[in-house]
Coordinates of C-alpha atoms and ligand atoms in Angstrom, one line a residue:
M1 CA 0.2 0.1 0.1
K2 CA 1.0 3.5 -1.0
V3 CA 0.2 6.7 1.4
E4 CA 0.5 10.0 -0.2
V5 CA 0.0 13.3 1.1
V6 CA -1.7 15.6 -1.2
S7 CA -4.1 18.9 -1.4
K8 CA -7.2 17.9 -3.7
K9 CA -10.1 19.5 -5.0
Y10 CA -13.0 17.2 -3.8
E11 CA -15.3 17.3 -7.0
T12 CA -12.2 16.1 -9.0
A13 CA -10.0 13.7 -6.6
N14 CA -9.2 10.7 -8.6
V15 CA -10.1 7.7 -5.7
D16 CA -13.1 5.6 -5.3
A17 CA -14.2 7.3 -1.8
L18 CA -13.8 10.3 -0.4
V19 CA -13.4 9.7 3.5
F20 CA -14.1 12.0 6.3
P21 CA -13.5 11.6 9.8
V22 CA -16.0 13.0 11.9
S23 CA -16.5 13.3 15.9
K24 CA -19.3 13.0 17.8
E25 CA -19.7 16.7 18.4
E26 CA -19.8 18.0 14.8
K27 CA -23.5 18.0 14.9
N28 CA -23.4 19.3 11.7
L29 CA -21.8 18.6 8.1
R30 CA -18.7 20.6 8.5
E31 CA -18.0 23.7 5.9
N32 CA -16.0 21.2 2.9
I33 CA -18.6 18.7 3.5
K34 CA -21.2 20.8 3.0
K35 CA -19.8 22.0 0.0
I36 CA -20.1 18.5 -1.4
D37 CA -23.4 17.4 -0.5
D38 CA -25.0 20.8 -2.1
V39 CA -22.9 19.3 -4.8
L40 CA -25.0 16.1 -4.3
E41 CA -28.3 17.3 -3.5
G42 CA -27.9 16.7 0.4
G43 CA -27.0 13.5 -0.8
I44 CA -24.9 13.0 2.9
S45 CA -27.1 15.0 5.0
K46 CA -30.4 12.9 4.0
L47 CA -28.7 9.4 4.8
K48 CA -27.3 10.8 8.0
K49 CA -30.7 11.6 8.8
T50 CA -32.1 8.1 8.2
L51 CA -29.1 6.2 9.4
K52 CA -29.3 8.2 12.3
F53 CA -25.7 8.7 11.9
E54 CA -23.9 9.6 15.0
A55 CA -19.8 9.5 14.8
E56 CA -19.7 6.2 17.1
E57 CA -16.1 5.4 16.7
G58 CA -15.7 3.2 13.9
K59 CA -18.8 3.4 12.7
F60 CA -19.7 4.3 8.6
L61 CA -21.5 6.5 6.4
I62 CA -21.4 5.6 3.3
A63 CA -23.1 7.7 0.5
P64 CA -23.1 7.2 -3.2
T65 CA -22.2 10.0 -5.4
Y66 CA -24.5 8.7 -8.7
G67 CA -21.8 10.5 -11.2
K68 CA -22.1 13.9 -9.4
I69 CA -18.3 14.2 -8.5
K70 CA -15.6 11.6 -9.8
A71 CA -15.4 9.9 -6.5
D72 CA -18.2 7.3 -6.5
F73 CA -18.9 7.5 -3.2
V74 CA -18.7 9.8 0.4
I75 CA -17.8 8.0 3.4
L76 CA -18.4 9.7 6.8
V77 CA -16.3 7.6 9.3
G78 CA -17.0 8.0 13.2
L79 CA -14.3 9.2 15.7
G80 CA -16.2 9.3 19.2
E81 CA -16.0 11.8 22.2
T82 CA -13.6 14.4 20.9
K83 CA -12.1 14.6 24.3
K84 CA -11.3 10.5 23.6
I85 CA -9.7 11.4 20.7
D86 CA -6.2 10.8 20.7
K87 CA -3.3 9.2 17.8
D88 CA -4.4 6.0 18.1
T89 CA -8.1 6.5 18.1
F90 CA -6.5 7.7 14.2
R91 CA -4.7 4.1 13.7
R92 CA -7.9 2.9 14.3
V93 CA -10.1 4.5 12.4
A94 CA -7.6 4.4 9.6
A95 CA -7.6 0.6 10.4
Y96 CA -11.2 -0.1 10.4
T97 CA -11.5 2.5 7.0
V98 CA -9.3 0.5 4.9
R99 CA -10.7 -2.7 6.2
E100 CA -14.7 -1.0 5.0
A101 CA -12.5 -0.5 1.2
K102 CA -11.3 -3.7 0.9
K103 CA -14.7 -5.3 1.6
Q104 CA -16.4 -2.7 -1.0
K105 CA -13.1 -3.4 -3.7
F106 CA -11.8 0.0 -3.2
S107 CA -8.3 0.5 -4.2
K108 CA -7.9 3.7 -3.9
I109 CA -9.1 6.3 -1.1
L110 CA -9.0 9.5 0.0
I111 CA -8.8 11.0 3.6
D112 CA -9.3 14.1 4.4
I113 CA -7.6 15.6 7.6
N114 CA -9.1 19.4 7.8
L115 CA -10.0 19.4 10.7
N116 CA -9.1 20.7 14.1
F117 CA -7.9 19.1 17.0
E118 CA -6.0 20.6 19.7
K119 CA -3.8 18.2 21.0
L120 CA -3.0 16.8 17.6
S121 CA -1.0 18.1 14.9
P122 CA -2.1 17.5 11.2
E123 CA 1.6 16.0 11.8
D124 CA 0.1 12.8 14.1
V125 CA -2.6 12.8 12.8
A126 CA -1.2 12.1 9.0
A127 CA 1.7 9.8 10.6
S128 CA -1.6 7.3 12.7
I129 CA -3.5 7.4 9.5
T130 CA -0.8 6.1 7.9
E131 CA 0.5 4.0 10.6
G132 CA -3.2 2.5 11.2
S133 CA -3.6 2.1 7.4
I134 CA -0.8 0.2 6.8
L135 CA -1.4 -2.1 9.6
G136 CA -4.6 -2.6 9.3
N137 CA -4.4 -3.1 5.7
Y138 CA -1.7 -6.6 6.7
S139 CA -2.9 -10.1 6.4
F140 CA -1.8 -13.1 6.3
D141 CA -3.3 -15.5 3.8
K142 CA -0.2 -16.7 1.7
Y143 CA -1.1 -20.4 2.3
F144 CA -4.5 -20.3 1.3
T145 CA -4.6 -22.0 -2.2
K146 CA -8.3 -20.1 -3.1
K147 CA -7.8 -16.3 -2.9
K148 CA -10.0 -14.6 -0.4
D149 CA -12.8 -12.1 -2.2
S150 CA -11.4 -9.0 -1.2
S151 CA -8.9 -7.1 -2.7
E152 CA -6.3 -4.6 -1.2
V153 CA -6.4 -1.0 -1.2
E154 CA -3.8 0.0 -3.1
K155 CA -3.4 3.9 -2.2
V156 CA -4.6 5.9 0.2
E157 CA -4.4 9.6 -0.2
I158 CA -4.3 11.7 3.4
N159 CA -5.6 15.2 2.0
I160 CA -5.0 18.4 3.4
N161 CA -5.0 22.3 2.5
V162 CA -2.0 24.0 3.9
K163 CA 0.6 25.8 2.0
D164 CA 4.0 23.9 3.2
K165 CA 3.3 20.2 3.1
T166 CA 6.6 19.3 4.3
A167 CA 6.6 18.2 7.8
V168 CA 3.6 16.2 7.3
K169 CA 4.7 14.6 4.5
E170 CA 8.1 13.6 6.9
A171 CA 6.1 12.2 9.4
V172 CA 4.0 9.9 6.4
R173 CA 7.7 8.7 5.4
V174 CA 8.6 8.2 9.2
A175 CA 5.4 6.5 9.8
T176 CA 5.4 4.3 6.4
V177 CA 8.3 2.8 7.4
L178 CA 7.9 1.8 11.2
A179 CA 4.1 0.7 10.3
E180 CA 6.5 -1.9 7.3
A181 CA 8.9 -2.9 9.8
Q182 CA 5.8 -4.3 12.0
N183 CA 4.5 -6.2 9.4
F184 CA 7.8 -7.2 8.2
T185 CA 7.8 -9.0 11.6
R186 CA 4.5 -9.7 11.4
D187 CA 5.2 -11.9 8.4
L188 CA 7.8 -13.6 10.1
V189 CA 6.4 -14.3 13.5
N190 CA 3.2 -16.0 11.4
E191 CA 5.2 -18.5 9.8
P192 CA 5.4 -21.8 11.2
A193 CA 8.0 -23.8 12.6
N194 CA 8.5 -26.4 9.7
V195 CA 9.2 -22.8 7.6
I196 CA 11.6 -20.4 10.1
N197 CA 13.6 -22.8 11.9
T198 CA 16.8 -21.5 13.6
V199 CA 19.0 -22.2 10.3
Q200 CA 16.0 -20.5 8.0
F201 CA 16.0 -17.6 10.5
A202 CA 19.4 -16.6 10.5
K203 CA 19.7 -16.8 6.8
I204 CA 17.0 -14.3 6.9
A205 CA 18.9 -11.9 9.1
E206 CA 21.4 -12.5 6.5
D207 CA 19.6 -11.1 3.6
L208 CA 18.7 -8.5 5.9
A209 CA 21.9 -7.3 6.8
K210 CA 23.1 -7.8 2.9
Q211 CA 20.2 -5.6 2.1
Y212 CA 21.1 -3.0 4.3
G213 CA 25.0 -3.1 4.6
F214 CA 24.6 -4.1 8.6
E215 CA 27.6 -6.1 9.9
I216 CA 26.2 -9.8 10.9
K217 CA 28.3 -12.5 12.6
V218 CA 26.1 -16.1 12.9
Y219 CA 27.7 -18.5 15.5
D220 CA 27.1 -21.7 15.1
E221 CA 26.7 -24.6 17.7
K222 CA 30.4 -24.9 17.5
E223 CA 31.4 -21.0 18.2
I224 CA 28.3 -21.0 20.9
E225 CA 29.7 -23.9 22.9
E226 CA 33.2 -22.2 22.7
M227 CA 32.4 -19.0 23.6
G228 CA 31.0 -20.8 26.8
M229 CA 27.0 -20.1 26.6
G230 CA 26.4 -23.3 28.6
A231 CA 22.4 -22.4 29.3
Y232 CA 21.2 -21.2 25.9
L233 CA 23.5 -24.6 24.4
A234 CA 21.3 -26.6 26.7
V235 CA 17.8 -25.5 25.4
A236 CA 18.7 -25.9 22.2
K237 CA 20.3 -29.1 22.7
G238 CA 17.0 -31.6 22.1
S239 CA 15.8 -30.2 18.8
E240 CA 17.2 -31.2 15.7
N241 CA 17.5 -27.7 14.8
P242 CA 21.0 -26.4 15.8
P243 CA 21.1 -23.6 17.6
R244 CA 22.1 -20.0 15.6
F245 CA 23.4 -17.0 17.4
I246 CA 23.0 -13.6 15.5
H247 CA 24.9 -10.2 16.2
L248 CA 24.1 -7.5 14.0
T249 CA 25.6 -4.5 14.0
Y250 CA 24.3 -1.0 12.3
R251 CA 27.1 1.7 12.3
P252 CA 25.9 4.8 10.9
K253 CA 29.0 7.3 10.2
H254 CA 28.3 9.6 12.7
S255 CA 27.8 7.8 15.7
K256 CA 25.7 9.8 18.9
G257 CA 25.5 6.1 21.2
E258 CA 25.0 2.3 21.4
Y259 CA 22.4 0.6 22.4
A260 CA 21.6 -3.3 22.1
V261 CA 18.5 -5.0 21.5
V262 CA 17.9 -8.3 22.5
G263 CA 15.4 -10.7 21.2
K264 CA 14.0 -14.1 22.6
G265 CA 14.1 -16.5 19.8
L266 CA 12.6 -19.5 20.3
M267 CA 11.8 -20.8 16.8
F268 CA 8.9 -23.1 18.6
D269 CA 8.4 -23.9 22.2
S270 CA 7.4 -27.5 23.0
G271 CA 8.0 -26.9 26.8
G272 CA 11.0 -29.5 26.1
L273 CA 10.7 -32.7 29.1
N274 CA 8.1 -30.8 30.9
I275 CA 5.9 -31.3 27.8
K276 CA 3.3 -28.6 27.5
T277 CA 0.0 -30.1 27.3
G278 CA -3.3 -29.8 25.0
D279 CA -3.9 -26.0 23.5
F280 CA -0.9 -24.4 25.6
M281 CA 1.5 -25.4 23.1
R282 CA -0.8 -23.8 20.3
W283 CA 1.1 -20.4 18.9
M284 CA 4.1 -21.6 20.2
K285 CA 5.8 -21.0 16.8
T286 CA 5.4 -17.0 18.4
D287 CA 7.6 -17.7 21.0
K288 CA 10.3 -16.0 18.2
S289 CA 8.5 -12.3 18.3
G290 CA 10.8 -11.3 20.6
A291 CA 13.5 -12.0 17.7
C292 CA 11.7 -11.3 15.0
A293 CA 10.8 -7.5 16.7
V294 CA 14.6 -7.5 16.4
L295 CA 14.6 -7.8 12.7
G296 CA 12.0 -5.2 12.6
I297 CA 13.6 -2.6 14.5
F298 CA 16.5 -3.2 11.8
K299 CA 14.6 -3.0 9.1
A300 CA 12.7 0.2 9.9
I301 CA 16.7 1.3 10.9
G302 CA 18.1 0.0 8.1
E303 CA 15.4 2.2 6.0
L304 CA 16.2 5.3 8.3
K305 CA 19.8 5.6 8.6
P306 CA 19.9 8.0 12.3
D307 CA 23.0 8.3 13.7
I308 CA 22.8 5.8 16.4
T309 CA 24.7 2.0 16.5
V310 CA 22.4 -0.6 17.6
H311 CA 23.3 -4.0 18.0
G312 CA 20.6 -6.9 17.5
I313 CA 21.4 -9.8 19.3
V314 CA 19.5 -13.2 19.3
A315 CA 19.7 -16.6 20.4
A316 CA 17.8 -18.6 18.2
A317 CA 16.8 -21.9 19.7
E318 CA 14.0 -24.5 19.4
N319 CA 12.9 -26.3 22.7
M320 CA 11.9 -29.8 22.2
P321 CA 11.8 -33.0 24.0
S322 CA 14.4 -36.2 23.5
G323 CA 17.1 -38.6 24.2
K324 CA 19.1 -35.2 23.9
A325 CA 17.0 -32.9 25.6
Y326 CA 18.1 -31.4 28.6
R327 CA 16.0 -32.1 31.8
P328 CA 14.8 -30.9 35.3
D329 CA 17.9 -30.8 38.0
D330 CA 20.5 -30.2 35.2
I331 CA 22.7 -28.0 36.4
L332 CA 24.2 -25.4 33.7
R333 CA 26.6 -22.7 33.5
A334 CA 26.1 -19.6 31.8
K335 CA 28.2 -17.3 29.9
N336 CA 28.9 -15.2 32.4
G337 CA 29.7 -18.1 34.7
K338 CA 27.1 -18.3 36.9
T339 CA 25.3 -21.6 37.7
I340 CA 21.9 -22.3 36.7
E341 CA 19.8 -24.7 38.0
V342 CA 17.2 -26.4 36.0
G343 CA 13.5 -26.4 37.7
N344 CA 11.4 -26.7 34.8
T345 CA 12.5 -27.0 31.1
D346 CA 9.8 -24.9 29.9
A347 CA 11.1 -21.5 31.4
E348 CA 13.4 -22.0 28.5
G349 CA 13.2 -18.4 27.2
R350 CA 15.4 -16.7 30.3
L351 CA 18.2 -19.2 29.9
T352 CA 18.8 -18.4 26.4
L353 CA 18.5 -15.0 27.1
A354 CA 21.2 -15.4 30.3
D355 CA 23.6 -16.3 27.7
A356 CA 22.6 -13.3 25.2
L357 CA 22.1 -10.8 27.8
S358 CA 25.5 -12.0 28.7
Y359 CA 26.7 -11.2 25.4
A360 CA 25.3 -8.1 24.8
S361 CA 26.4 -6.6 28.3
E362 CA 30.1 -7.5 27.0
L363 CA 29.4 -4.8 24.3
K364 CA 29.5 -2.4 27.1
P365 CA 26.2 -0.5 24.9
D366 CA 24.7 2.2 26.5
A367 CA 21.7 0.7 27.4
I368 CA 20.2 -2.9 26.5
I369 CA 16.6 -3.5 25.4
D370 CA 15.5 -7.4 25.6
M371 CA 11.6 -8.4 23.8
A372 CA 10.5 -11.6 25.1
T373 CA 7.6 -13.7 25.2
L374 CA 9.1 -14.7 28.6
T375 CA 6.3 -16.0 30.7
G376 CA 2.1 -16.9 30.9
A377 CA 2.3 -15.4 34.5
C378 CA 2.5 -11.4 32.2
V379 CA -0.5 -12.2 30.6
I380 CA -2.4 -13.6 33.8
A381 CA -1.2 -10.2 35.4
L382 CA -1.8 -7.9 32.9
G383 CA -4.3 -9.4 30.4
E384 CA -3.5 -10.0 26.7
F385 CA -3.1 -6.9 25.7
T386 CA -0.3 -5.5 27.7
A387 CA 3.5 -5.8 27.9
G388 CA 5.3 -5.8 31.2
V389 CA 8.1 -3.9 31.6
M390 CA 11.2 -4.2 34.2
G391 CA 14.4 -3.6 34.6
N392 CA 17.8 -1.9 36.6
N393 CA 16.9 1.5 35.3
Q394 CA 14.0 3.7 36.3
K395 CA 15.3 6.5 34.0
L396 CA 14.9 3.8 30.8
I397 CA 11.8 2.0 32.0
N398 CA 10.2 5.7 32.3
E399 CA 11.1 6.5 28.7
V400 CA 10.4 3.1 27.1
L401 CA 6.7 3.4 29.0
S402 CA 6.1 6.8 27.7
V403 CA 6.9 6.3 24.6
S404 CA 4.3 3.3 24.4
Q405 CA 1.6 5.7 25.3
D406 CA 3.0 7.3 22.2
T407 CA 2.7 4.1 19.7
G408 CA -0.4 2.8 21.4
E409 CA 1.7 -0.5 22.7
W410 CA 0.5 -0.6 25.8
M411 CA 3.0 -1.2 28.4
W412 CA 3.2 -1.3 32.2
Q413 CA 6.1 -1.7 34.9
L414 CA 5.7 -4.7 37.3
P415 CA 7.8 -4.1 40.5
F416 CA 11.1 -5.8 41.3
N417 CA 12.0 -6.5 45.1
D418 CA 14.5 -8.4 47.3
K419 CA 11.6 -10.9 48.1
L420 CA 11.0 -11.9 44.8
R421 CA 15.1 -12.3 44.4
E422 CA 15.0 -14.8 47.5
Q423 CA 11.9 -17.0 45.0
I424 CA 15.2 -17.9 42.7
K425 CA 18.0 -19.4 45.0
A426 CA 18.2 -22.7 43.6
P427 CA 18.8 -25.3 45.8
H428 CA 22.9 -26.4 44.8
A429 CA 23.5 -23.5 42.1
D430 CA 23.5 -19.8 42.1
V431 CA 20.2 -19.3 40.8
Y432 CA 17.0 -21.3 39.9
N433 CA 15.1 -21.2 36.9
V434 CA 12.0 -21.0 38.4
G435 CA 10.4 -19.3 41.4
T436 CA 9.6 -20.9 44.6
T437 CA 6.2 -20.3 44.2
R438 CA 4.2 -19.6 41.2
Y439 CA 3.3 -16.1 42.2
G440 CA 4.8 -13.1 40.7
G441 CA 5.9 -15.3 37.7
A442 CA 6.6 -12.7 35.4
I443 CA 8.7 -10.9 38.0
T444 CA 10.9 -13.7 39.0
A445 CA 11.3 -14.4 35.4
G446 CA 12.4 -10.7 34.7
L447 CA 14.9 -11.2 38.3
F448 CA 16.3 -14.3 36.9
L449 CA 17.7 -11.9 33.9
E450 CA 19.0 -9.6 36.4
H451 CA 21.9 -12.1 37.3
F452 CA 22.9 -11.5 33.7
V453 CA 23.0 -7.8 32.8
D454 CA 26.2 -6.3 33.8
P455 CA 24.5 -3.8 36.6
K456 CA 26.0 -0.5 35.1
I457 CA 24.6 -1.1 32.0
P458 CA 20.6 0.8 32.0
W459 CA 18.4 -2.8 31.2
V460 CA 15.3 -3.0 30.3
H461 CA 13.2 -5.8 29.6
I462 CA 10.0 -6.2 28.5
D463 CA 7.8 -9.6 28.5
I464 CA 5.1 -9.7 25.2
A465 CA 3.9 -12.8 26.0
G466 CA 0.3 -11.0 25.5
P467 CA 0.5 -8.7 22.8
S468 CA 2.7 -10.4 20.8
H469 CA 0.1 -12.7 19.1
H470 CA -3.7 -12.5 19.3
T471 CA -6.1 -15.5 18.1
S472 CA -9.0 -13.2 16.8
G473 CA -7.0 -9.9 16.3
W474 CA -8.1 -6.6 17.6
Y475 CA -8.2 -2.6 16.8
Y476 CA -5.3 -2.7 13.9
H477 CA -4.1 -6.0 14.6
P478 CA -5.4 -9.1 12.6
K479 CA -5.5 -12.0 13.8
G480 CA -1.8 -13.9 14.2
A481 CA 1.3 -11.4 15.1
T482 CA 1.3 -8.2 15.7
G483 CA 4.3 -7.0 15.8
I484 CA 5.1 -5.2 18.9
P485 CA 6.9 -3.4 20.2
V486 CA 8.7 -2.7 17.5
R487 CA 7.6 1.0 16.8
T488 CA 7.9 1.4 20.7
I489 CA 12.0 0.3 20.0
T490 CA 12.5 2.2 16.9
T491 CA 11.0 5.3 17.7
L492 CA 12.7 5.2 21.6
L493 CA 15.8 4.6 19.3
L494 CA 14.8 7.5 16.8
K495 CA 14.3 9.9 20.0
K496 CA 17.5 9.5 21.3
V497 CA 19.2 10.6 18.8
N498 CA 16.5 13.3 17.7
Y499 CA 16.2 12.4 14.4
I500 CA 11.9 12.4 15.5
K501 CA 10.8 14.3 18.4
Ligands
LIG601 N1 6.9 -19.7 25.7 C1 6.4 -19.5 27.3 C2 5.9 -18.3 27.4 C3 4.5 -17.6 26.7 C4 2.9 -18.5 27.2 C5 4.5 -17.3 25.6 C6 2.1 -17.8 26.5 C7 3.4 -16.9 24.9 C8 2.0 -17.4 25.6 C9 7.8 -19.5 28.3 O1 8.9 -20.2 27.7 C10 7.0 -20.7 29.4 O2 6.5 -21.5 28.8 N2 7.0 -20.0 30.6 C11 6.6 -21.0 31.5 C12 7.3 -20.9 32.7 C13 7.0 -21.5 33.9 C14 7.4 -23.1 33.6 C15 8.1 -21.1 35.0 C16 4.9 -20.7 31.4 O3 5.1 -19.3 31.3 O4 4.5 -21.4 31.9
LIG602 ZN1 8.4 -22.3 27.7
LIG603 ZN1 9.2 -20.0 25.8

């Protein structure tokens, strides 16, 4: 899909439909819509009355133009109450509009943003509509042999009547990159484990590196052993698919900072010998969501080229039961020398991350951010739509939370404390990979990771077990992978070096 900023006369716009977002408070048609209504001899206002259209969020009024203007339809779409309208309202409404347009087989639409909102600039509105349109247009349907009976929306024109469109165009450019990067992540997460295995994932990372000129080093099982990554290696042992440790680096000419993003990369999580039962094993292809987010972030960074060095780190593995699999009670030694007693082989993500975070710490970046589908406990605590945020540095946590409010990727901080730290003390090793109780399971997982981060480096852990995917979808997310938190982390990196405000 292409999103373009234009200033057009409505009568001659070469699109299938003209779309006007309207708020509940707009009782009468605003001036620009009124003009078209006059040309249509009341075609909009009459329908509005008949259908009792009240501009509830996402509700449509679709008025045919019968050839009186160039577009076939004029659409009013509800934004709801003015005081509740924010960036995410526009993302949602744009997504609903694109889906409706798909159903109606419109290939080109124009969305008018000549409206006035105190809180939001035209740039904010245009960027949000761009993101919502591109994210809402997404579907993962490549495996259906019979194509769905709906067509793609090819083009969205964002209509704005300002003299200088430069700022709006720039906002749309960045928003397009962010949303497309998120869709790229969704595509990867949605692929099942028989298509994307560890070796295949490494290959995708290499292709991305080639495309954008990133440095890349992929370590194979022998090199992983040589690096002393005993925790990660143990998790990978049960699978026929060998582990691959991936280190991507984006290095700009003039670097103003250095961040590491680490993603949990379980191509599939069966639970291992502590095998998952029944429905709990479904969707475990999405246990690579953090790793796929790393690649999405790199895609965006590769397109935008900000002045910040970024390391992308993934310890790719598959958690399977077999005669070679690691067991409960096994004692492992991580790269940083700490010993780990295994309480449960289904708490595997934190073991792979232990070595990935030790590796990241050795790079001595300004900060480390990890993203992981780490615990069911986090989903119980916060619900399916909110990620859990933890870490060793409140300033960095606040930055992540603040950006997430803007991107609409809901996040909430979970508290570390010493009482829970006691609960991951192991009987015969430095640390246990499970808590002694199941309470606060998302936090004890975060506290486990804490053992493997250099305490001098600001670090944030984002548990995305809930919002990484959804069985039916919500807002601008279709069913399956969501691509969360690609926009939040990329935006944070861009803000760090004032690429955006
Ligand atoms: N990959 C799962 C966490 C998960 C659960 C992700 C639901 C997405 C949806 C993780 O490896 C896991 O199995 N965690 C266990 C930890 C437990 C054994 C301490 C869990 O949450 O049950
Ligand atoms: Zn698991
Ligand atoms: Zn897992």
